[in-house]
Amino acid sequence: MPFIRPQNQLVKTGQTTSYVAGDDGELEKGWSQGQRFIQKTRNGNIIVLDRATGLTWPQSELVLYTLDNRFQHNSYANSLLALATLNAANFGGYNDWRFPNIHELLSIINFSSTASYPYKRCYSVFTPKCFMSCIPDYWWTSTAVPNAPTYQFVYVNASNSTGFITTLTRISSATLFPCRG
């Protein structure tokens, strides 16, 4: 069953503290219609349905690593091979898993989180367990860098309180957290 968010409603950032008039903490605009993440077990695998975006995510990248260790700290090409393994295994009952684009990956980052590592900057399905462990790493996206065909945009989850977007060459190492939908 697909979950489709209402049109023209972006997801809330989660910021609740206001630092300056008119910021997210004051306005708290965006989609917030009940429980956002729903955990399901399909084909013996735990998946997470995101009602705000309509995307489906694995419950944890640790499960993916057990299936194929190329999901973590690997080149883009090796991550593609790991993705093929995931699809061949019909993970969660699906065979259309893919790299998330930069916006999709950012949609599961909780920028208002002040929790300490490893539970910072990721939405929780069932507190206190994160559905992405948020290990400090670079995270692949499917978004290529314009005019630089050997580079991809990545999200960097640093071990301190920062996270940022940067680029990596496809032969560099990063972790893949796939989605579908």
Short mmCIF file of C-alpha atoms in Angstrom, two decimals:
data_model
loop_
_atom_site.label_atom_id
_atom_site.label_comp_id
_atom_site.label_asym_id
_atom_site.label_seq_id
_atom_site.Cartn_x
_atom_site.Cartn_y
_atom_site.Cartn_z
CA MET A 1 0.00 0.00 0.00
CA PRO A 2 1.67 3.27 -1.06
CA PHE A 3 1.62 6.26 1.23
CA ILE A 4 1.25 9.52 -0.61
CA ARG A 5 1.63 12.86 1.11
CA PRO A 6 -0.76 15.67 0.24
CA GLN A 7 0.48 17.78 -2.67
CA ASN A 8 2.47 20.93 -1.95
CA GLN A 9 3.12 19.99 1.66
CA LEU A 10 6.77 19.67 2.53
CA VAL A 11 7.90 17.74 5.57
CA LYS A 12 8.49 19.70 8.78
CA THR A 13 12.14 20.19 9.68
CA GLY A 14 11.45 19.27 13.30
CA GLN A 15 12.94 22.49 14.67
CA THR A 16 10.88 23.62 17.66
CA THR A 17 13.21 26.19 19.23
CA SER A 18 13.08 29.64 17.68
CA TYR A 19 16.40 31.45 17.34
CA VAL A 20 15.23 34.39 15.24
CA ALA A 21 11.79 35.72 14.27
CA GLY A 22 10.29 33.85 11.30
CA ASP A 23 12.51 30.76 11.52
CA ASP A 24 11.32 27.14 11.49
CA GLY A 25 11.17 27.02 15.29
CA GLU A 26 8.63 29.82 15.36
CA LEU A 27 6.58 28.85 12.29
CA GLU A 28 6.83 25.03 12.43
CA LYS A 29 5.40 24.77 8.91
CA GLY A 30 5.13 21.54 6.95
CA TRP A 31 3.50 18.14 6.90
CA SER A 32 2.73 16.49 10.23
CA GLN A 33 -0.32 14.30 9.90
CA GLY A 34 0.02 11.64 12.57
CA GLN A 35 2.73 9.03 12.81
CA ARG A 36 5.22 9.53 10.00
CA PHE A 37 7.13 6.23 10.03
CA ILE A 38 5.44 2.84 10.10
CA GLN A 39 7.49 -0.29 10.64
CA LYS A 40 6.39 -3.48 8.85
CA THR A 41 7.79 -6.98 8.45
CA ARG A 42 7.62 -8.32 4.90
CA ASN A 43 9.35 -11.45 3.62
CA GLY A 44 11.01 -11.73 7.02
CA ASN A 45 12.63 -8.29 6.63
CA ILE A 46 11.80 -5.16 8.59
CA ILE A 47 11.05 -2.17 6.39
CA VAL A 48 9.93 1.35 7.23
CA LEU A 49 7.20 3.16 5.32
CA ASP A 50 7.53 6.95 5.30
CA ARG A 51 4.04 8.40 5.11
CA ALA A 52 5.38 11.89 4.40
CA THR A 53 7.31 11.00 1.25
CA GLY A 54 5.79 7.69 0.15
CA LEU A 55 9.24 6.07 0.25
CA THR A 56 10.13 2.73 1.80
CA TRP A 57 13.44 2.25 3.64
CA PRO A 58 15.17 -0.73 5.27
CA GLN A 59 14.90 -0.63 9.05
CA SER A 60 18.67 -0.56 9.49
CA GLU A 61 21.78 -0.50 7.35
CA LEU A 62 23.21 -3.16 9.67
CA VAL A 63 20.77 -5.69 8.19
CA LEU A 64 21.94 -4.70 4.72
CA TYR A 65 25.57 -5.23 5.75
CA THR A 66 24.69 -8.76 6.88
CA LEU A 67 23.21 -9.44 3.44
CA ASP A 68 26.17 -7.92 1.57
CA ASN A 69 29.09 -6.13 3.24
CA ARG A 70 29.50 -3.91 0.17
CA PHE A 71 26.71 -1.66 1.52
CA GLN A 72 29.16 -0.01 3.92
CA HIS A 73 32.33 1.90 3.07
CA ASN A 74 32.47 1.04 -0.62
CA SER A 75 32.78 2.64 -4.02
CA TYR A 76 29.72 3.61 -6.00
CA ALA A 77 30.27 0.64 -8.37
CA ASN A 78 30.50 -1.85 -5.49
CA SER A 79 27.42 -0.26 -3.90
CA LEU A 80 25.58 -0.91 -7.18
CA LEU A 81 26.56 -4.60 -6.87
CA ALA A 82 25.27 -4.65 -3.28
CA LEU A 83 22.02 -3.10 -4.50
CA ALA A 84 21.70 -5.86 -7.12
CA THR A 85 22.08 -8.42 -4.32
CA LEU A 86 19.34 -6.70 -2.33
CA ASN A 87 16.98 -6.73 -5.31
CA ALA A 88 17.81 -10.36 -6.16
CA ALA A 89 16.98 -11.31 -2.55
CA ASN A 90 13.59 -9.63 -2.94
CA PHE A 91 14.28 -7.74 0.29
CA GLY A 92 11.07 -6.83 2.09
CA GLY A 93 9.14 -8.34 -0.81
CA TYR A 94 10.47 -5.80 -3.29
CA ASN A 95 13.04 -5.89 -6.09
CA ASP A 96 13.10 -2.20 -7.00
CA TRP A 97 15.43 -0.82 -4.33
CA ARG A 98 17.60 2.09 -5.51
CA PHE A 99 19.96 4.83 -4.38
CA PRO A 100 18.03 7.76 -2.86
CA ASN A 101 18.51 11.15 -4.45
CA ILE A 102 19.94 13.91 -2.26
CA HIS A 103 16.48 15.26 -1.32
CA GLU A 104 15.18 11.81 -0.40
CA LEU A 105 18.17 11.08 1.81
CA LEU A 106 17.90 14.47 3.50
CA SER A 107 14.20 13.80 4.17
CA ILE A 108 15.11 11.23 6.85
CA ILE A 109 17.62 13.48 8.60
CA ASN A 110 16.29 15.12 11.75
CA PHE A 111 18.11 18.45 11.76
CA SER A 112 16.61 19.46 15.11
CA SER A 113 18.05 16.46 16.95
CA THR A 114 20.42 17.30 19.77
CA ALA A 115 20.81 13.69 20.87
CA SER A 116 24.35 12.43 21.16
CA TYR A 117 25.98 10.00 18.77
CA PRO A 118 24.94 7.45 17.53
CA TYR A 119 21.30 8.48 17.79
CA LYS A 120 21.59 11.99 16.40
CA ARG A 121 20.23 13.29 13.16
CA CYS A 122 17.94 10.43 12.23
CA TYR A 123 14.27 9.93 12.79
CA SER A 124 13.25 7.28 15.26
CA VAL A 125 10.74 4.59 14.41
CA PHE A 126 10.52 3.23 17.91
CA THR A 127 12.36 5.27 20.49
CA PRO A 128 15.19 4.95 21.23
CA LYS A 129 16.03 2.73 18.23
CA CYS A 130 16.86 4.62 15.05
CA PHE A 131 15.94 3.09 11.75
CA MET A 132 19.27 4.30 10.44
CA SER A 133 22.08 3.96 12.95
CA CYS A 134 23.61 7.22 11.79
CA ILE A 135 27.15 5.93 11.94
CA PRO A 136 29.64 8.65 11.10
CA ASP A 137 30.15 8.15 7.40
CA TYR A 138 29.55 9.48 3.93
CA TRP A 139 26.18 8.35 2.50
CA TRP A 140 25.76 7.83 -1.27
CA THR A 141 22.97 9.46 -3.26
CA SER A 142 21.95 8.98 -6.87
CA THR A 143 22.44 12.70 -7.52
CA ALA A 144 25.38 13.32 -9.84
CA VAL A 145 27.33 16.55 -9.77
CA PRO A 146 26.62 18.65 -12.88
CA ASN A 147 29.68 19.11 -15.11
CA ALA A 148 31.63 16.61 -13.00
CA PRO A 149 30.43 13.19 -14.21
CA THR A 150 32.69 11.17 -11.91
CA TYR A 151 31.29 12.78 -8.73
CA GLN A 152 28.15 12.14 -6.67
CA PHE A 153 26.55 14.24 -3.95
CA VAL A 154 26.80 12.62 -0.52
CA TYR A 155 25.54 13.44 2.95
CA VAL A 156 28.23 13.40 5.63
CA ASN A 157 27.16 12.40 9.11
CA ALA A 158 30.09 13.56 11.21
CA SER A 159 30.81 12.17 14.68
CA ASN A 160 30.34 15.59 16.23
CA SER A 161 27.13 17.61 16.04
CA THR A 162 27.46 18.57 12.38
CA GLY A 163 26.23 17.02 9.19
CA PHE A 164 26.71 18.45 5.74
CA ILE A 165 26.41 17.83 2.00
CA THR A 166 29.52 17.44 -0.12
CA THR A 167 30.71 15.52 -3.18
CA LEU A 168 32.85 12.42 -3.63
CA THR A 169 34.37 10.71 -6.63
CA ARG A 170 32.63 7.44 -7.37
CA ILE A 171 35.81 5.50 -6.54
CA SER A 172 35.75 6.87 -2.97
CA SER A 173 34.13 4.97 -0.11
CA ALA A 174 30.69 5.72 1.28
CA THR A 175 27.71 3.78 2.66
CA LEU A 176 24.49 3.08 0.76
CA PHE A 177 21.13 3.30 2.51
CA PRO A 178 18.69 2.41 -0.30
CA CYS A 179 15.04 3.31 -0.69
CA ARG A 180 12.20 2.40 -2.99
CA GLY A 181 9.13 4.20 -4.17
#
